Structures are given as structure tokens and as C-alpha cells.
Amino acid sequence: MNIMLFIGVLLFSCFWTCITNKFLPAETLDKNKSQSRYDERQSKMFIEILAKSFIWLIYSLLFLLLLRVFGWFDAEGALTSTYPEIIFILIGLFLLVFNYFTTKKKYT
């Protein structure tokens, strides 16, 4: 069973590395800027969208943590107590879409 877990993590790591090397701008990967498939404006937009989304995802994690610590959130039977990953993936996707449109509006 442990070998299957190791193989799964190894395959996911290889897959994730290939995807990030293919789609992320060169500034995020310490590559040569000449190897990037994005121009400077697109790279700035991409990095700004990811940064804003990450910050707001951290804010939402901290907010949920505060709600649970002070007992203002009933965790019994809630979707976040059973599958908290689903909630944060949905929040992250919403933030990516929202920040994409606000950043695109800023740069056009």
C-alpha cells in the first residue's frame, strides 16, 4: 500500500511539473525570459491574478479558522467538516475567475 502511495505522489509530481513548466510565465519559474510564451503584459496579468487569488484564499482560510475557534460556525453536518477541500477549491476557482476579469479590465 505504501508503494502505491509513493507511485501516486511521484506521478502527480511529474504531471504537475510538466503542466507548470508548460503554462506558467518564465518569471514564476526562474527561466530565461526569452523562453516565455507570454509577452510582458500577459505575464504581469497572470502573476497578479495568481497573487490576488492566493491572498484571498488565505484570508478565507483564516476567516473559517476564526469562525471555528470562537464557535460561531457549527461544523456538525456541514459540508466543510466532511469535505473542506471541495469548499476551498470552489473558493479558489471563484477567486481566479473574479480576479481574471478585474485584472483584465485594469490592463485594457
mmCIF file of C-alpha atoms in Angstrom:
data_model
loop_
_atom_site.group_PDB
_atom_site.id
_atom_site.type_symbol
_atom_site.label_atom_id
_atom_site.label_comp_id
_atom_site.label_asym_id
_atom_site.label_seq_id
_atom_site.Cartn_x
_atom_site.Cartn_y
_atom_site.Cartn_z
ATOM 1 C CA MET A 1 0.000 0.000 0.000
ATOM 2 C CA ASN A 2 2.849 2.407 0.796
ATOM 3 C CA ILE A 3 4.458 1.779 -2.590
ATOM 4 C CA MET A 4 1.189 2.689 -4.340
ATOM 5 C CA LEU A 5 1.034 5.949 -2.400
ATOM 6 C CA PHE A 6 4.643 6.713 -3.328
ATOM 7 C CA ILE A 7 3.983 5.969 -7.011
ATOM 8 C CA GLY A 8 0.851 8.135 -6.935
ATOM 9 C CA VAL A 9 2.721 11.073 -5.405
ATOM 10 C CA LEU A 10 5.587 10.639 -7.860
ATOM 11 C CA LEU A 11 3.245 10.576 -10.870
ATOM 12 C CA PHE A 12 1.333 13.611 -9.615
ATOM 13 C CA SER A 13 4.610 15.489 -9.050
ATOM 14 C CA CYS A 14 5.824 14.728 -12.571
ATOM 15 C CA PHE A 15 2.469 15.702 -14.059
ATOM 16 C CA TRP A 16 2.339 18.935 -12.029
ATOM 17 C CA THR A 17 5.904 19.876 -13.034
ATOM 18 C CA CYS A 18 5.128 19.348 -16.720
ATOM 19 C CA ILE A 19 1.941 21.430 -16.532
ATOM 20 C CA THR A 20 3.581 24.309 -14.656
ATOM 21 C CA ASN A 21 6.593 24.382 -16.965
ATOM 22 C CA LYS A 22 4.307 24.495 -19.969
ATOM 23 C CA PHE A 23 1.745 27.087 -18.873
ATOM 24 C CA LEU A 24 3.300 29.417 -16.280
ATOM 25 C CA PRO A 25 5.232 32.541 -17.322
ATOM 26 C CA ALA A 26 9.024 32.425 -17.215
ATOM 27 C CA GLU A 27 9.192 34.894 -14.290
ATOM 28 C CA THR A 28 7.492 32.398 -11.996
ATOM 29 C CA LEU A 29 9.814 29.518 -12.899
ATOM 30 C CA ASP A 30 13.283 31.154 -12.937
ATOM 31 C CA LYS A 31 13.595 30.597 -16.657
ATOM 32 C CA ASN A 32 15.045 32.833 -19.314
ATOM 33 C CA LYS A 33 12.525 35.491 -20.330
ATOM 34 C CA SER A 34 13.166 34.623 -23.961
ATOM 35 C CA GLN A 35 11.709 31.158 -23.316
ATOM 36 C CA SER A 36 8.362 32.541 -22.167
ATOM 37 C CA ARG A 37 5.361 32.205 -24.456
ATOM 38 C CA TYR A 38 3.745 35.293 -22.916
ATOM 39 C CA ASP A 39 4.548 38.938 -23.512
ATOM 40 C CA GLU A 40 5.315 41.265 -20.603
ATOM 41 C CA ARG A 41 1.724 42.471 -20.139
ATOM 42 C CA GLN A 42 0.340 38.932 -20.123
ATOM 43 C CA SER A 43 2.981 37.815 -17.618
ATOM 44 C CA LYS A 44 2.165 40.683 -15.271
ATOM 45 C CA MET A 45 -1.548 39.933 -15.538
ATOM 46 C CA PHE A 46 -1.015 36.228 -14.886
ATOM 47 C CA ILE A 47 1.174 36.818 -11.841
ATOM 48 C CA GLU A 48 -1.205 39.455 -10.455
ATOM 49 C CA ILE A 49 -4.211 37.148 -10.856
ATOM 50 C CA LEU A 50 -2.443 34.288 -9.066
ATOM 51 C CA ALA A 51 -1.169 36.562 -6.288
ATOM 52 C CA LYS A 52 -4.563 38.147 -5.590
ATOM 53 C CA SER A 53 -6.290 34.765 -5.654
ATOM 54 C CA PHE A 54 -3.740 33.246 -3.288
ATOM 55 C CA ILE A 55 -4.036 36.113 -0.800
ATOM 56 C CA TRP A 56 -7.843 35.939 -0.751
ATOM 57 C CA LEU A 57 -7.737 32.161 -0.392
ATOM 58 C CA ILE A 58 -5.527 32.591 2.680
ATOM 59 C CA TYR A 59 -7.981 35.206 4.018
ATOM 60 C CA SER A 60 -10.861 32.765 3.596
ATOM 61 C CA LEU A 61 -8.895 30.003 5.355
ATOM 62 C CA LEU A 62 -8.148 32.318 8.269
ATOM 63 C CA PHE A 63 -11.769 33.501 8.402
ATOM 64 C CA LEU A 64 -13.062 29.931 8.599
ATOM 65 C CA LEU A 65 -10.455 29.137 11.243
ATOM 66 C CA LEU A 66 -11.606 32.108 13.345
ATOM 67 C CA LEU A 67 -15.232 31.040 12.986
ATOM 68 C CA ARG A 68 -14.380 27.545 14.213
ATOM 69 C CA VAL A 69 -12.135 28.709 17.067
ATOM 70 C CA PHE A 70 -14.763 31.043 18.521
ATOM 71 C CA GLY A 71 -17.590 28.583 17.942
ATOM 72 C CA TRP A 72 -19.530 30.779 15.522
ATOM 73 C CA PHE A 73 -19.644 28.007 12.936
ATOM 74 C CA ASP A 74 -21.485 24.752 13.516
ATOM 75 C CA ALA A 75 -19.232 22.132 11.971
ATOM 76 C CA GLU A 76 -21.584 19.207 12.609
ATOM 77 C CA GLY A 77 -23.163 18.047 9.380
ATOM 78 C CA ALA A 78 -21.707 20.885 7.330
ATOM 79 C CA LEU A 79 -20.027 20.255 4.006
ATOM 80 C CA THR A 80 -16.846 21.919 5.259
ATOM 81 C CA SER A 81 -16.470 19.425 8.096
ATOM 82 C CA THR A 82 -16.808 16.443 5.768
ATOM 83 C CA TYR A 83 -15.011 17.719 2.657
ATOM 84 C CA PRO A 84 -13.239 21.033 3.352
ATOM 85 C CA GLU A 85 -11.155 20.618 0.200
ATOM 86 C CA ILE A 86 -14.220 20.996 -2.013
ATOM 87 C CA ILE A 87 -15.124 24.313 -0.420
ATOM 88 C CA PHE A 88 -11.637 25.736 -0.819
ATOM 89 C CA ILE A 89 -11.317 24.510 -4.404
ATOM 90 C CA LEU A 90 -14.607 26.236 -5.217
ATOM 91 C CA ILE A 91 -13.495 29.411 -3.438
ATOM 92 C CA GLY A 92 -10.183 29.296 -5.309
ATOM 93 C CA LEU A 93 -11.872 28.840 -8.684
ATOM 94 C CA PHE A 94 -14.284 31.686 -7.968
ATOM 95 C CA LEU A 95 -11.382 33.924 -6.952
ATOM 96 C CA LEU A 96 -9.410 33.048 -10.085
ATOM 97 C CA VAL A 97 -12.348 33.913 -12.341
ATOM 98 C CA PHE A 98 -13.203 37.093 -10.422
ATOM 99 C CA ASN A 99 -9.583 38.294 -10.342
ATOM 100 C CA TYR A 100 -9.166 37.464 -14.024
ATOM 101 C CA PHE A 101 -11.994 39.793 -15.010
ATOM 102 C CA THR A 102 -10.954 42.600 -12.655
ATOM 103 C CA THR A 103 -7.300 42.414 -13.721
ATOM 104 C CA LYS A 104 -8.194 42.193 -17.409
ATOM 105 C CA LYS A 105 -10.343 45.303 -17.013
ATOM 106 C CA LYS A 106 -7.390 47.061 -15.363
ATOM 107 C CA TYR A 107 -4.944 46.227 -18.174
ATOM 108 C CA THR A 108 -7.245 47.016 -21.127
#
